[in-house]
């Protein structure tokens, strides 16, 4: 399988090729803002592998992602960049509100496809509740994105 990525002002074209290509456009601005507006169990529809988790693990993910929840519906996340490593895409967003003790600024979100939808797997790495769903090669790809974040963004903030 081969993937291609082209950034077009917030729209990203992902071509998935396996004996032919199927193209899917992802409006990352809409996707990440829908995630930040989701509350409670609605967060799970954006999460990779949430169907296979225990109720306690789901509750933990809801809490972790809930920190990203938009406190003022007037504010929006702004997509600053996208980066790809194999089947994973890191979307770097500018968050105009504080997340816990973290001041407003840039924040990484890592996604991969599940059932035709781009689903969140973590921030700088896969959430511990789902990390065992990825093999060694996939884990290395996610770590490549984490290193990219550290080298290009984390030191700037």
JSON list of C-alpha atoms in Angstrom, two decimals:
[
{"chain": "A", "resi": 1, "resn": "UNK", "atom": "CA", "xyz": [0.00, 0.00, 0.00]},
{"chain": "A", "resi": 2, "resn": "UNK", "atom": "CA", "xyz": [1.23, 3.50, -0.82]},
{"chain": "A", "resi": 3, "resn": "UNK", "atom": "CA", "xyz": [-0.06, 6.82, 0.50]},
{"chain": "A", "resi": 4, "resn": "UNK", "atom": "CA", "xyz": [0.41, 10.28, -0.91]},
{"chain": "A", "resi": 5, "resn": "UNK", "atom": "CA", "xyz": [-0.22, 13.56, 0.86]},
{"chain": "A", "resi": 6, "resn": "UNK", "atom": "CA", "xyz": [-0.85, 17.00, -0.56]},
{"chain": "A", "resi": 7, "resn": "UNK", "atom": "CA", "xyz": [-1.71, 19.98, 1.64]},
{"chain": "A", "resi": 8, "resn": "UNK", "atom": "CA", "xyz": [-4.23, 22.39, 0.13]},
{"chain": "A", "resi": 9, "resn": "UNK", "atom": "CA", "xyz": [-5.13, 25.17, 2.57]},
{"chain": "A", "resi": 10, "resn": "UNK", "atom": "CA", "xyz": [-6.52, 22.98, 5.34]},
{"chain": "A", "resi": 11, "resn": "UNK", "atom": "CA", "xyz": [-7.70, 20.26, 2.96]},
{"chain": "A", "resi": 12, "resn": "UNK", "atom": "CA", "xyz": [-5.47, 17.23, 2.71]},
{"chain": "A", "resi": 13, "resn": "UNK", "atom": "CA", "xyz": [-5.80, 14.72, -0.10]},
{"chain": "A", "resi": 14, "resn": "UNK", "atom": "CA", "xyz": [-4.87, 11.22, 0.92]},
{"chain": "A", "resi": 15, "resn": "UNK", "atom": "CA", "xyz": [-4.49, 8.69, -1.87]},
{"chain": "A", "resi": 16, "resn": "UNK", "atom": "CA", "xyz": [-4.66, 5.11, -0.70]},
{"chain": "A", "resi": 17, "resn": "UNK", "atom": "CA", "xyz": [-3.31, 2.75, -3.32]},
{"chain": "A", "resi": 18, "resn": "UNK", "atom": "CA", "xyz": [-3.70, -1.02, -3.29]},
{"chain": "A", "resi": 19, "resn": "UNK", "atom": "CA", "xyz": [-4.22, -2.38, -6.81]},
{"chain": "A", "resi": 20, "resn": "UNK", "atom": "CA", "xyz": [-5.83, 0.97, -7.60]},
{"chain": "A", "resi": 21, "resn": "UNK", "atom": "CA", "xyz": [-6.42, 4.22, -5.78]},
{"chain": "A", "resi": 22, "resn": "UNK", "atom": "CA", "xyz": [-9.23, 5.65, -3.73]},
{"chain": "A", "resi": 23, "resn": "UNK", "atom": "CA", "xyz": [-8.89, 9.31, -2.83]},
{"chain": "A", "resi": 24, "resn": "UNK", "atom": "CA", "xyz": [-10.38, 10.88, 0.26]},
{"chain": "A", "resi": 25, "resn": "UNK", "atom": "CA", "xyz": [-10.24, 14.53, 1.19]},
{"chain": "A", "resi": 26, "resn": "UNK", "atom": "CA", "xyz": [-10.03, 15.37, 4.85]},
{"chain": "A", "resi": 27, "resn": "UNK", "atom": "CA", "xyz": [-10.94, 18.85, 5.98]},
{"chain": "A", "resi": 28, "resn": "UNK", "atom": "CA", "xyz": [-8.63, 18.89, 8.99]},
{"chain": "A", "resi": 29, "resn": "UNK", "atom": "CA", "xyz": [-9.95, 22.20, 10.28]},
{"chain": "A", "resi": 30, "resn": "UNK", "atom": "CA", "xyz": [-13.48, 20.81, 10.45]},
{"chain": "A", "resi": 31, "resn": "UNK", "atom": "CA", "xyz": [-12.28, 17.46, 11.86]},
{"chain": "A", "resi": 32, "resn": "UNK", "atom": "CA", "xyz": [-10.20, 18.86, 14.72]},
{"chain": "A", "resi": 33, "resn": "UNK", "atom": "CA", "xyz": [-12.81, 21.48, 15.63]},
{"chain": "A", "resi": 34, "resn": "UNK", "atom": "CA", "xyz": [-15.56, 18.83, 15.73]},
{"chain": "A", "resi": 35, "resn": "UNK", "atom": "CA", "xyz": [-13.30, 16.84, 18.07]},
{"chain": "A", "resi": 36, "resn": "UNK", "atom": "CA", "xyz": [-12.71, 19.86, 20.33]},
{"chain": "A", "resi": 37, "resn": "UNK", "atom": "CA", "xyz": [-16.47, 20.54, 20.45]},
{"chain": "A", "resi": 38, "resn": "UNK", "atom": "CA", "xyz": [-17.40, 16.93, 21.30]},
{"chain": "A", "resi": 39, "resn": "UNK", "atom": "CA", "xyz": [-18.27, 16.13, 24.86]},
{"chain": "A", "resi": 40, "resn": "UNK", "atom": "CA", "xyz": [-18.67, 12.99, 26.91]},
{"chain": "A", "resi": 41, "resn": "UNK", "atom": "CA", "xyz": [-19.16, 9.77, 24.98]},
{"chain": "A", "resi": 42, "resn": "UNK", "atom": "CA", "xyz": [-19.30, 11.73, 21.69]},
{"chain": "A", "resi": 43, "resn": "UNK", "atom": "CA", "xyz": [-15.49, 11.96, 21.89]},
{"chain": "A", "resi": 44, "resn": "UNK", "atom": "CA", "xyz": [-15.28, 8.21, 21.26]},
{"chain": "A", "resi": 45, "resn": "UNK", "atom": "CA", "xyz": [-16.50, 8.57, 17.65]},
{"chain": "A", "resi": 46, "resn": "UNK", "atom": "CA", "xyz": [-13.21, 10.39, 16.93]},
{"chain": "A", "resi": 47, "resn": "UNK", "atom": "CA", "xyz": [-11.01, 7.81, 18.70]},
{"chain": "A", "resi": 48, "resn": "UNK", "atom": "CA", "xyz": [-9.20, 4.94, 17.02]},
{"chain": "A", "resi": 49, "resn": "UNK", "atom": "CA", "xyz": [-10.00, 1.50, 18.43]},
{"chain": "A", "resi": 50, "resn": "UNK", "atom": "CA", "xyz": [-12.46, 2.73, 21.05]},
{"chain": "A", "resi": 51, "resn": "UNK", "atom": "CA", "xyz": [-14.90, -0.12, 20.29]},
{"chain": "A", "resi": 52, "resn": "UNK", "atom": "CA", "xyz": [-12.39, -2.66, 21.62]},
{"chain": "A", "resi": 53, "resn": "UNK", "atom": "CA", "xyz": [-11.80, -0.87, 24.94]},
{"chain": "A", "resi": 54, "resn": "UNK", "atom": "CA", "xyz": [-13.27, -1.62, 28.34]},
{"chain": "A", "resi": 55, "resn": "UNK", "atom": "CA", "xyz": [-15.68, 0.92, 29.87]},
{"chain": "A", "resi": 56, "resn": "UNK", "atom": "CA", "xyz": [-12.91, 2.08, 32.24]},
{"chain": "A", "resi": 57, "resn": "UNK", "atom": "CA", "xyz": [-10.44, 2.58, 29.35]},
{"chain": "A", "resi": 58, "resn": "UNK", "atom": "CA", "xyz": [-13.09, 4.53, 27.41]},
{"chain": "A", "resi": 59, "resn": "UNK", "atom": "CA", "xyz": [-13.66, 6.75, 30.44]},
{"chain": "A", "resi": 60, "resn": "UNK", "atom": "CA", "xyz": [-9.91, 7.42, 30.69]},
{"chain": "A", "resi": 61, "resn": "UNK", "atom": "CA", "xyz": [-9.72, 8.38, 26.98]},
{"chain": "A", "resi": 62, "resn": "UNK", "atom": "CA", "xyz": [-12.74, 10.68, 27.31]},
{"chain": "A", "resi": 63, "resn": "UNK", "atom": "CA", "xyz": [-10.99, 12.43, 30.21]},
{"chain": "A", "resi": 64, "resn": "UNK", "atom": "CA", "xyz": [-7.68, 12.72, 28.39]},
{"chain": "A", "resi": 65, "resn": "UNK", "atom": "CA", "xyz": [-9.20, 14.11, 25.19]},
{"chain": "A", "resi": 66, "resn": "UNK", "atom": "CA", "xyz": [-11.64, 16.21, 27.22]},
{"chain": "A", "resi": 67, "resn": "UNK", "atom": "CA", "xyz": [-8.70, 18.44, 28.14]},
{"chain": "A", "resi": 68, "resn": "UNK", "atom": "CA", "xyz": [-8.75, 19.55, 24.50]},
{"chain": "A", "resi": 69, "resn": "UNK", "atom": "CA", "xyz": [-12.43, 20.56, 24.77]},
{"chain": "A", "resi": 70, "resn": "UNK", "atom": "CA", "xyz": [-13.21, 24.04, 23.54]},
{"chain": "A", "resi": 71, "resn": "UNK", "atom": "CA", "xyz": [-14.31, 26.20, 26.52]},
{"chain": "A", "resi": 72, "resn": "UNK", "atom": "CA", "xyz": [-15.69, 28.94, 24.24]},
{"chain": "A", "resi": 73, "resn": "UNK", "atom": "CA", "xyz": [-17.54, 27.84, 21.12]},
{"chain": "A", "resi": 74, "resn": "UNK", "atom": "CA", "xyz": [-16.38, 31.07, 19.45]},
{"chain": "A", "resi": 75, "resn": "UNK", "atom": "CA", "xyz": [-12.74, 29.98, 19.44]},
{"chain": "A", "resi": 76, "resn": "UNK", "atom": "CA", "xyz": [-11.50, 27.54, 16.82]},
{"chain": "A", "resi": 77, "resn": "UNK", "atom": "CA", "xyz": [-8.42, 25.39, 16.45]},
{"chain": "A", "resi": 78, "resn": "UNK", "atom": "CA", "xyz": [-6.28, 26.47, 13.50]},
{"chain": "A", "resi": 79, "resn": "UNK", "atom": "CA", "xyz": [-4.41, 23.88, 11.47]},
{"chain": "A", "resi": 80, "resn": "UNK", "atom": "CA", "xyz": [-0.81, 25.04, 11.12]},
{"chain": "A", "resi": 81, "resn": "UNK", "atom": "CA", "xyz": [0.76, 21.98, 9.46]},
{"chain": "A", "resi": 82, "resn": "UNK", "atom": "CA", "xyz": [0.33, 18.31, 8.65]},
{"chain": "A", "resi": 83, "resn": "UNK", "atom": "CA", "xyz": [3.07, 15.68, 8.61]},
{"chain": "A", "resi": 84, "resn": "UNK", "atom": "CA", "xyz": [2.86, 12.05, 7.55]},
{"chain": "A", "resi": 85, "resn": "UNK", "atom": "CA", "xyz": [4.77, 8.93, 8.59]},
{"chain": "A", "resi": 86, "resn": "UNK", "atom": "CA", "xyz": [3.41, 5.83, 6.84]},
{"chain": "A", "resi": 87, "resn": "UNK", "atom": "CA", "xyz": [-0.31, 5.60, 7.64]},
{"chain": "A", "resi": 88, "resn": "UNK", "atom": "CA", "xyz": [-0.20, 8.19, 10.43]},
{"chain": "A", "resi": 89, "resn": "UNK", "atom": "CA", "xyz": [-0.74, 11.92, 10.10]},
{"chain": "A", "resi": 90, "resn": "UNK", "atom": "CA", "xyz": [0.20, 14.48, 12.71]},
{"chain": "A", "resi": 91, "resn": "UNK", "atom": "CA", "xyz": [-1.93, 17.60, 12.53]},
{"chain": "A", "resi": 92, "resn": "UNK", "atom": "CA", "xyz": [-0.29, 20.54, 14.29]},
{"chain": "A", "resi": 93, "resn": "UNK", "atom": "CA", "xyz": [-2.98, 22.88, 15.55]},
{"chain": "A", "resi": 94, "resn": "UNK", "atom": "CA", "xyz": [-2.87, 26.25, 17.22]},
{"chain": "A", "resi": 95, "resn": "UNK", "atom": "CA", "xyz": [-5.01, 26.09, 20.36]},
{"chain": "A", "resi": 96, "resn": "UNK", "atom": "CA", "xyz": [-6.22, 29.55, 21.49]},
{"chain": "A", "resi": 97, "resn": "UNK", "atom": "CA", "xyz": [-7.07, 28.37, 25.04]},
{"chain": "A", "resi": 98, "resn": "UNK", "atom": "CA", "xyz": [-5.06, 26.80, 27.85]},
{"chain": "A", "resi": 99, "resn": "UNK", "atom": "CA", "xyz": [-5.05, 22.99, 28.07]},
{"chain": "A", "resi": 100, "resn": "UNK", "atom": "CA", "xyz": [-4.65, 22.19, 31.74]},
{"chain": "A", "resi": 101, "resn": "UNK", "atom": "CA", "xyz": [-1.52, 24.00, 32.86]},
{"chain": "A", "resi": 102, "resn": "UNK", "atom": "CA", "xyz": [-0.30, 24.32, 29.26]},
{"chain": "A", "resi": 103, "resn": "UNK", "atom": "CA", "xyz": [-0.70, 27.86, 27.85]},
{"chain": "A", "resi": 104, "resn": "UNK", "atom": "CA", "xyz": [-2.32, 28.54, 24.47]},
{"chain": "A", "resi": 105, "resn": "UNK", "atom": "CA", "xyz": [-0.10, 27.53, 21.57]},
{"chain": "A", "resi": 106, "resn": "UNK", "atom": "CA", "xyz": [0.73, 24.70, 19.20]},
{"chain": "A", "resi": 107, "resn": "UNK", "atom": "CA", "xyz": [-0.46, 21.16, 19.94]},
{"chain": "A", "resi": 108, "resn": "UNK", "atom": "CA", "xyz": [0.00, 17.85, 18.05]},
{"chain": "A", "resi": 109, "resn": "UNK", "atom": "CA", "xyz": [-2.81, 15.44, 17.17]},
{"chain": "A", "resi": 110, "resn": "UNK", "atom": "CA", "xyz": [-1.95, 12.10, 15.53]},
{"chain": "A", "resi": 111, "resn": "UNK", "atom": "CA", "xyz": [-4.54, 10.36, 13.36]},
{"chain": "A", "resi": 112, "resn": "UNK", "atom": "CA", "xyz": [-4.86, 7.19, 11.28]},
{"chain": "A", "resi": 113, "resn": "UNK", "atom": "CA", "xyz": [-7.67, 5.69, 9.23]},
{"chain": "A", "resi": 114, "resn": "UNK", "atom": "CA", "xyz": [-10.23, 3.32, 10.70]},
{"chain": "A", "resi": 115, "resn": "UNK", "atom": "CA", "xyz": [-13.32, 2.22, 8.75]},
{"chain": "A", "resi": 116, "resn": "UNK", "atom": "CA", "xyz": [-12.89, 5.05, 6.24]},
{"chain": "A", "resi": 117, "resn": "UNK", "atom": "CA", "xyz": [-12.60, 7.81, 8.86]},
{"chain": "A", "resi": 118, "resn": "UNK", "atom": "CA", "xyz": [-9.54, 9.54, 10.25]},
{"chain": "A", "resi": 119, "resn": "UNK", "atom": "CA", "xyz": [-9.41, 8.71, 13.97]},
{"chain": "A", "resi": 120, "resn": "UNK", "atom": "CA", "xyz": [-7.27, 10.18, 16.74]},
{"chain": "A", "resi": 121, "resn": "UNK", "atom": "CA", "xyz": [-4.68, 7.82, 18.20]},
{"chain": "A", "resi": 122, "resn": "UNK", "atom": "CA", "xyz": [-2.87, 10.26, 20.49]},
{"chain": "A", "resi": 123, "resn": "UNK", "atom": "CA", "xyz": [-1.03, 13.51, 20.91]},
{"chain": "A", "resi": 124, "resn": "UNK", "atom": "CA", "xyz": [2.73, 12.96, 20.71]},
{"chain": "A", "resi": 125, "resn": "UNK", "atom": "CA", "xyz": [2.36, 9.17, 20.91]},
{"chain": "A", "resi": 126, "resn": "UNK", "atom": "CA", "xyz": [-0.45, 6.64, 20.90]},
{"chain": "A", "resi": 127, "resn": "UNK", "atom": "CA", "xyz": [-2.66, 6.69, 23.98]},
{"chain": "A", "resi": 128, "resn": "UNK", "atom": "CA", "xyz": [-1.66, 3.85, 26.32]},
{"chain": "A", "resi": 129, "resn": "UNK", "atom": "CA", "xyz": [-5.16, 2.36, 26.11]},
{"chain": "A", "resi": 130, "resn": "UNK", "atom": "CA", "xyz": [-4.73, 1.66, 22.37]},
{"chain": "A", "resi": 131, "resn": "UNK", "atom": "CA", "xyz": [-0.96, 1.43, 21.84]},
{"chain": "A", "resi": 132, "resn": "UNK", "atom": "CA", "xyz": [-1.04, -2.38, 21.88]},
{"chain": "A", "resi": 133, "resn": "UNK", "atom": "CA", "xyz": [-3.20, -2.27, 18.73]},
{"chain": "A", "resi": 134, "resn": "UNK", "atom": "CA", "xyz": [-0.15, -1.19, 16.71]},
{"chain": "A", "resi": 135, "resn": "UNK", "atom": "CA", "xyz": [2.77, -3.34, 15.59]},
{"chain": "A", "resi": 136, "resn": "UNK", "atom": "CA", "xyz": [6.45, -2.41, 15.90]},
{"chain": "A", "resi": 137, "resn": "UNK", "atom": "CA", "xyz": [6.64, -0.74, 12.48]},
{"chain": "A", "resi": 138, "resn": "UNK", "atom": "CA", "xyz": [3.57, 1.37, 13.22]},
{"chain": "A", "resi": 139, "resn": "UNK", "atom": "CA", "xyz": [4.91, 2.32, 16.64]},
{"chain": "A", "resi": 140, "resn": "UNK", "atom": "CA", "xyz": [8.16, 3.46, 14.99]},
{"chain": "A", "resi": 141, "resn": "UNK", "atom": "CA", "xyz": [6.17, 5.62, 12.55]},
{"chain": "A", "resi": 142, "resn": "UNK", "atom": "CA", "xyz": [4.34, 7.28, 15.45]},
{"chain": "A", "resi": 143, "resn": "UNK", "atom": "CA", "xyz": [7.66, 7.83, 17.23]},
{"chain": "A", "resi": 144, "resn": "UNK", "atom": "CA", "xyz": [9.02, 9.45, 14.05]},
{"chain": "A", "resi": 145, "resn": "UNK", "atom": "CA", "xyz": [6.18, 11.96, 14.29]},
{"chain": "A", "resi": 146, "resn": "UNK", "atom": "CA", "xyz": [6.90, 12.51, 17.99]},
{"chain": "A", "resi": 147, "resn": "UNK", "atom": "CA", "xyz": [10.54, 13.29, 17.18]},
{"chain": "A", "resi": 148, "resn": "UNK", "atom": "CA", "xyz": [9.44, 15.66, 14.42]},
{"chain": "A", "resi": 149, "resn": "UNK", "atom": "CA", "xyz": [7.22, 17.44, 16.96]},
{"chain": "A", "resi": 150, "resn": "UNK", "atom": "CA", "xyz": [10.04, 17.69, 19.50]},
{"chain": "A", "resi": 151, "resn": "UNK", "atom": "CA", "xyz": [12.62, 18.89, 16.98]},
{"chain": "A", "resi": 152, "resn": "UNK", "atom": "CA", "xyz": [10.43, 21.37, 15.11]},
{"chain": "A", "resi": 153, "resn": "UNK", "atom": "CA", "xyz": [7.74, 22.62, 17.47]},
{"chain": "A", "resi": 154, "resn": "UNK", "atom": "CA", "xyz": [8.20, 21.76, 21.16]},
{"chain": "A", "resi": 155, "resn": "UNK", "atom": "CA", "xyz": [11.46, 23.66, 21.49]},
{"chain": "A", "resi": 156, "resn": "UNK", "atom": "CA", "xyz": [9.90, 26.78, 19.94]},
{"chain": "A", "resi": 157, "resn": "UNK", "atom": "CA", "xyz": [7.15, 27.12, 22.57]}
]
